[in-house]
Each structure stands twice: as C-alpha cells, then as structure tokens.
CSV table of C-alpha atoms and ligand atoms in Angstrom, one decimal:
chain,number,residue,atom,x,y,z
A,1136,UNK,CA,5.5,-6.6,-24.4
A,1137,UNK,CA,5.8,-7.9,-20.7
A,1138,UNK,CA,3.4,-10.2,-18.9
A,1139,UNK,CA,3.0,-8.8,-15.9
A,1140,UNK,CA,3.0,-4.8,-15.2
A,1141,UNK,CA,3.1,-2.9,-11.9
A,1142,UNK,CA,1.4,0.3,-11.7
A,1143,UNK,CA,3.2,1.9,-9.4
A,1144,UNK,CA,6.0,4.2,-8.2
A,1145,UNK,CA,6.3,2.9,-4.6
A,1146,UNK,CA,9.9,1.6,-4.4
A,1147,UNK,CA,8.3,-0.6,-1.7
A,1148,UNK,CA,5.6,-2.5,-4.0
A,1149,UNK,CA,8.3,-3.0,-6.6
A,1150,UNK,CA,10.3,-4.8,-3.8
A,1151,UNK,CA,7.6,-6.9,-2.4
A,1152,UNK,CA,6.5,-8.0,-6.1
A,1153,UNK,CA,10.1,-9.0,-6.6
A,1154,UNK,CA,9.7,-11.8,-4.2
A,1155,UNK,CA,7.3,-13.7,-6.8
A,1156,UNK,CA,10.6,-14.5,-8.5
A,1157,UNK,CA,8.9,-13.5,-12.2
A,1158,UNK,CA,10.1,-10.3,-14.6
A,1159,UNK,CA,7.5,-7.5,-14.6
A,1160,UNK,CA,7.4,-4.1,-15.9
A,1161,UNK,CA,7.0,-0.8,-14.0
A,1162,UNK,CA,4.6,1.9,-15.2
A,1163,UNK,CA,4.6,5.1,-13.0
A,1164,UNK,CA,0.4,5.8,-12.9
A,1165,UNK,CA,0.3,9.5,-11.6
A,1166,UNK,CA,-3.3,9.4,-11.3
A,1167,UNK,CA,-5.3,11.9,-9.6
A,1168,UNK,CA,-5.9,10.5,-6.0
A,1169,UNK,CA,-8.9,12.7,-5.0
A,1170,UNK,CA,-12.1,10.7,-4.0
A,1171,UNK,CA,-15.6,11.0,-2.9
A,1172,UNK,CA,-15.4,12.0,1.0
A,1173,UNK,CA,-18.0,9.7,2.0
A,1174,UNK,CA,-16.7,6.5,0.4
A,1175,UNK,CA,-15.4,4.0,3.6
A,1176,UNK,CA,-11.6,3.5,3.7
A,1177,UNK,CA,-12.3,0.0,2.1
A,1178,UNK,CA,-13.6,1.7,-1.1
A,1179,UNK,CA,-11.1,4.2,-1.4
A,1180,UNK,CA,-8.2,1.7,-1.9
A,1181,UNK,CA,-10.2,-0.4,-4.1
A,1182,UNK,CA,-11.3,2.8,-6.2
A,1183,UNK,CA,-7.8,4.1,-6.4
A,1184,UNK,CA,-6.0,0.7,-7.0
A,1185,UNK,CA,-8.4,0.3,-10.1
A,1186,UNK,CA,-7.6,3.8,-11.3
A,1187,UNK,CA,-4.1,3.4,-11.3
A,1188,UNK,CA,-4.3,-0.1,-13.1
A,1189,UNK,CA,-6.5,1.2,-15.6
A,1190,UNK,CA,-4.4,4.0,-16.5
A,1191,UNK,CA,-1.4,1.3,-17.2
A,1192,UNK,CA,-3.7,-0.9,-19.1
A,1193,UNK,CA,-3.9,1.6,-22.0
A,1194,UNK,CA,-0.4,1.3,-22.6
A,1195,UNK,CA,0.0,-2.8,-22.5
A,1196,UNK,CA,-3.3,-4.2,-23.7
A,1197,UNK,CA,-2.2,-8.1,-23.5
A,1198,UNK,CA,-0.6,-7.7,-20.0
A,1199,UNK,CA,-1.8,-8.6,-16.0
A,1200,UNK,CA,-1.6,-5.2,-14.5
A,1201,UNK,CA,-1.2,-4.8,-10.9
A,1202,UNK,CA,-2.7,-1.3,-9.5
A,1203,UNK,CA,-2.7,-1.0,-5.3
A,1204,UNK,CA,-3.3,1.5,-3.1
A,1205,UNK,CA,-2.9,2.1,1.1
A,1206,UNK,CA,-4.6,4.3,3.5
A,1207,UNK,CA,-4.4,4.8,7.4
A,1208,UNK,CA,-7.7,4.9,8.8
A,1209,UNK,CA,-7.8,6.1,12.6
A,1210,UNK,CA,-10.8,7.6,14.7
A,1211,UNK,CA,-13.3,8.1,11.5
A,1212,UNK,CA,-10.4,9.8,9.8
A,1213,UNK,CA,-8.6,8.7,6.1
A,1214,UNK,CA,-4.8,9.3,6.7
A,1215,UNK,CA,-3.2,9.6,3.4
A,1216,UNK,CA,0.3,10.9,3.0
A,1217,UNK,CA,1.4,13.8,5.0
A,1218,UNK,CA,1.1,17.2,2.8
A,1219,UNK,CA,4.1,18.8,5.3
A,1220,UNK,CA,5.9,18.2,8.4
A,1221,UNK,CA,3.1,20.0,10.9
A,1222,UNK,CA,0.8,17.2,9.3
A,1223,UNK,CA,2.8,14.4,9.7
A,1224,UNK,CA,3.3,15.8,13.6
A,1225,UNK,CA,-0.5,15.7,13.6
A,1226,UNK,CA,-1.0,12.0,12.5
A,1227,UNK,CA,2.0,10.3,14.7
A,1228,UNK,CA,0.4,12.4,18.1
A,1229,UNK,CA,-3.0,11.0,16.9
A,1230,UNK,CA,-1.9,7.5,16.1
A,1231,UNK,CA,0.7,7.6,19.5
A,1232,UNK,CA,-0.7,4.8,22.1
A,1233,UNK,CA,-3.7,3.7,19.9
A,1234,UNK,CA,-4.7,1.1,17.5
A,1235,UNK,CA,-5.5,2.1,13.9
A,1236,UNK,CA,-6.3,0.3,10.6
A,1237,UNK,CA,-4.4,0.0,7.5
A,1238,UNK,CA,-6.0,-0.7,4.1
A,1239,UNK,CA,-4.4,-1.8,1.1
A,1240,UNK,CA,-6.6,-2.4,-2.1
A,1241,UNK,CA,-5.4,-4.2,-5.2
A,1242,UNK,CA,-6.5,-4.7,-8.5
A,1243,UNK,CA,-6.0,-7.0,-11.4
A,1244,UNK,CA,-6.7,-6.3,-14.9
A,1245,UNK,CA,-6.3,-8.8,-17.8
A,1246,UNK,CA,-7.9,-8.0,-21.1
A,1247,UNK,CA,-11.8,-7.7,-20.6
A,1248,UNK,CA,-11.4,-9.5,-16.8
A,1249,UNK,CA,-10.4,-7.6,-13.3
A,1250,UNK,CA,-10.1,-8.7,-10.2
A,1251,UNK,CA,-9.9,-6.6,-7.0
A,1252,UNK,CA,-9.7,-7.2,-3.0
A,1253,UNK,CA,-8.4,-5.4,-0.2
A,1254,UNK,CA,-6.5,-6.4,3.0
A,1255,UNK,CA,-7.1,-4.4,6.5
A,1256,UNK,CA,-4.3,-4.9,9.0
A,1257,UNK,CA,-4.7,-3.3,12.7
A,1258,UNK,CA,-1.6,-1.8,13.9
A,1259,UNK,CA,-1.3,-0.6,17.7
A,1260,UNK,CA,1.6,1.6,18.3
A,1261,UNK,CA,3.3,2.4,21.6
A,1262,UNK,CA,2.8,5.9,23.8
A,1263,UNK,CA,5.1,8.1,21.8
A,1264,UNK,CA,6.6,11.0,23.7
A,1265,UNK,CA,7.3,14.3,21.7
A,1266,UNK,CA,11.1,13.6,21.6
A,1267,UNK,CA,10.4,10.4,19.8
A,1268,UNK,CA,7.9,12.0,17.3
A,1269,UNK,CA,10.6,15.0,16.8
A,1270,UNK,CA,13.3,12.5,16.1
A,1271,UNK,CA,10.9,10.4,13.8
A,1272,UNK,CA,10.1,13.4,11.7
A,1273,UNK,CA,13.7,14.3,11.5
A,1274,UNK,CA,14.6,11.4,10.0
A,1275,UNK,CA,12.7,12.0,6.9
A,1276,UNK,CA,10.7,8.8,6.6
A,1277,UNK,CA,7.2,9.9,7.1
A,1278,UNK,CA,6.9,11.8,4.0
A,1279,UNK,CA,5.9,9.4,1.3
A,1280,UNK,CA,3.8,7.2,3.4
A,1281,UNK,CA,0.5,6.8,4.1
A,1282,UNK,CA,-0.3,7.8,8.3
A,1283,UNK,CA,3.1,9.3,8.2
A,1284,UNK,CA,5.3,6.2,8.9
A,1285,UNK,CA,6.9,3.0,7.4
A,1286,UNK,CA,6.5,-0.2,9.6
A,1287,UNK,CA,9.4,-1.6,7.5
A,1288,UNK,CA,11.9,1.4,8.6
A,1289,UNK,CA,12.6,3.4,11.7
A,1290,UNK,CA,8.8,2.7,11.9
A,1291,UNK,CA,9.1,-0.3,13.5
A,1292,UNK,CA,10.1,1.3,17.1
A,1293,UNK,CA,7.1,2.8,16.9
A,1294,UNK,CA,5.1,-0.3,16.4
A,1295,UNK,CA,3.7,-2.5,19.9
A,1296,UNK,CA,1.7,-5.2,17.9
A,1297,UNK,CA,-0.1,-6.0,14.7
A,1298,UNK,CA,-3.0,-8.3,13.5
A,1299,UNK,CA,-3.0,-9.2,10.0
A,1300,UNK,CA,-0.7,-9.1,6.8
A,1301,UNK,CA,2.3,-7.1,7.4
A,1302,UNK,CA,3.1,-6.8,3.8
A,1303,UNK,CA,-0.1,-5.1,3.4
A,1304,UNK,CA,0.9,-2.7,5.8
A,1305,UNK,CA,4.1,-1.6,3.4
A,1306,UNK,CA,2.1,-1.6,0.6
A,1307,UNK,CA,1.2,-4.8,-1.1
A,1308,UNK,CA,-0.2,-8.0,0.2
A,1309,UNK,CA,1.8,-10.5,-2.0
A,1310,UNK,CA,0.6,-14.0,-0.6
A,1311,UNK,CA,-3.2,-13.3,-1.5
A,1312,UNK,CA,-1.9,-11.3,-4.3
A,1313,UNK,CA,0.0,-14.4,-5.8
A,1314,UNK,CA,-3.0,-16.7,-5.3
A,1315,UNK,CA,-5.5,-14.3,-7.0
A,1316,UNK,CA,-2.9,-13.9,-10.0
A,1317,UNK,CA,-2.9,-17.8,-10.4
A,1318,UNK,CA,-7.0,-18.0,-9.9
A,1319,UNK,CA,-6.8,-15.5,-13.1
A,1320,UNK,CA,-4.7,-17.9,-14.9
A,1321,UNK,CA,-1.3,-16.2,-14.9
A,1322,UNK,CA,1.1,-18.3,-16.4
A,1323,UNK,CA,3.6,-19.1,-13.6
A,1324,UNK,CA,6.1,-21.7,-14.3
A,1325,UNK,CA,8.0,-24.6,-12.4
A,1326,UNK,CA,10.6,-22.1,-11.6
A,1327,UNK,CA,8.2,-20.1,-9.6
A,1328,UNK,CA,6.2,-21.4,-6.7
B,226,TTP,C1,1.5,2.5,6.7
B,226,TTP,C2,2.6,2.4,5.7
B,226,TTP,C3,2.8,2.9,4.2
B,226,TTP,N1,3.7,2.6,3.5
B,226,TTP,C4,3.8,3.0,1.9
B,226,TTP,C5,2.8,1.8,1.0
B,226,TTP,C6,2.7,3.2,0.2
B,226,TTP,O1,3.8,3.3,-0.8
B,226,TTP,C7,2.5,4.5,0.6
B,226,TTP,C8,1.2,5.1,0.3
B,226,TTP,O2,0.8,5.8,-0.6
B,226,TTP,P1,-0.2,5.2,-1.8
B,226,TTP,O3,-0.6,6.5,-2.8
B,226,TTP,O4,-0.8,3.8,-1.9
B,226,TTP,O5,1.1,4.4,-3.0
B,226,TTP,P2,2.4,5.5,-3.6
B,226,TTP,O6,2.2,7.0,-3.9
B,226,TTP,O7,3.7,5.1,-2.8
B,226,TTP,O8,2.7,4.6,-4.8
B,226,TTP,P3,2.0,4.5,-6.1
B,226,TTP,O9,0.8,5.3,-6.0
B,226,TTP,O10,2.5,4.8,-7.5
B,226,TTP,O11,1.4,3.2,-6.3
B,226,TTP,O12,2.6,4.5,1.9
B,226,TTP,C9,4.6,2.1,4.0
B,226,TTP,O13,6.0,2.0,3.0
B,226,TTP,N2,5.0,1.6,4.9
B,226,TTP,C10,3.8,1.7,6.1
B,226,TTP,O14,3.9,1.4,7.2
C-alpha cells in the first residue's frame, strides 16, 4: 500500500506534490462536483476536497489521502471550469481589470482522522483587450481551469499582481500541506525536508 495518495486527476497537482520528494500514488476521484448554491466559496472547496479524498479512502484504508479543489470567486459569483468557449470568454471579460479571489481547499484523511484547510489568494488582472481575450481563448489553455485561466502558463500575461500563495492558485498550497501532513504524523524521512 502506498503511504501517500493524491486523489486528483489534475496534472498541476501531481507536479506540485512532487516537490515534497516522496513517492505517492494517484487516484482519479471523478466525483460529482455539484454543491448547494448557498455555500460560501471556502465551504465549496472544503466540501469538494473532502468528497474527493473520501472517494479514494475506500480504496486506500492505510494511506494518507489528499483531496483538493479550486474555484475563482468574483463579484459574488463562483467561477469553476468553463463549459465552453463562450463561458470562458464571459469569465475572462468579467475578470479583466479587476481583483478576484482564488480559493483552494485541501482535505487529508488518515484512518479515522482528517484535517481540512483552505487558502484564499487575491489575483489582479490587467485590463484585457478583446484581441487579448481571443488570443488566450485560441491557446486552448482556459478550458480545464477554474476561472478560465492558468497563472502558471500563458495566463501569466494576464496577471498584474497577486496577494497570497501562488501555488494555491495553481491548485495545491504545498507549503501548508507539508506542515499539516507533518502535524498529522506523516513519516517524512531525513531525505525529505
Ligand atoms: C485559477 C487556476 C486554476 N487552475 C486549475 C487548478 C485545478 O486543476 C483546476 C480547478 O479544477 P478542480 O475541480 O479543482 O480540479 P481538477 O478537476 O483539475 O482535478 P481533480 O478534481 O481531479 O483534483 O483549475 C490552474 O491550473 N491555474 C490557475 O491559475
């Protein structure tokens, strides 16, 4: 049995977890991501992170399991992954020239114990022209990402400033995750930090 399991099909989360320098298994949770519309963004990401981790926990009863979820929150609306090009266009247009918040929730399950936390990062976009939005849509990058952009890719050209954890925007706040795993008793060796 692997000691650590990432309950995610996101290539970004896999890449970020690799920074802990420990082996881990991947389990794609494929969970239903519908939630009560009255929940706050912090509650949404916490609920979905736990749902993803729980799904994997049935298969890996003796492992530390990590589930995570990311949404963008802007002008009272929760923006997930865009359904199509038009919805991506609308999201990018509304984010242009404004500051929004990215929420990432993380849940860790180990046996009967679990911990959850979330990070909020404020991201300010440059004013975007229609040409810039169309160029970005044509890059194909928006389509599997909350809020229709990826700060780690060409989306970096849209971003003026951020306040908070950059890695949380990409999908996994690894620094805090490492500390929570340690507090839960995860056996890091001397070869890790
Ligand atoms: C805002 C932003 C989001 N994202 C990504 C992180 C997440 O992968 C995705 C939000 O969707 P999620 O539903 O959180 O995750 P996912 O479907 O990609 O993977 P899984 O549920 O299997 O864990 O958006 C970026 O990569 N860069 C960004 O700048």
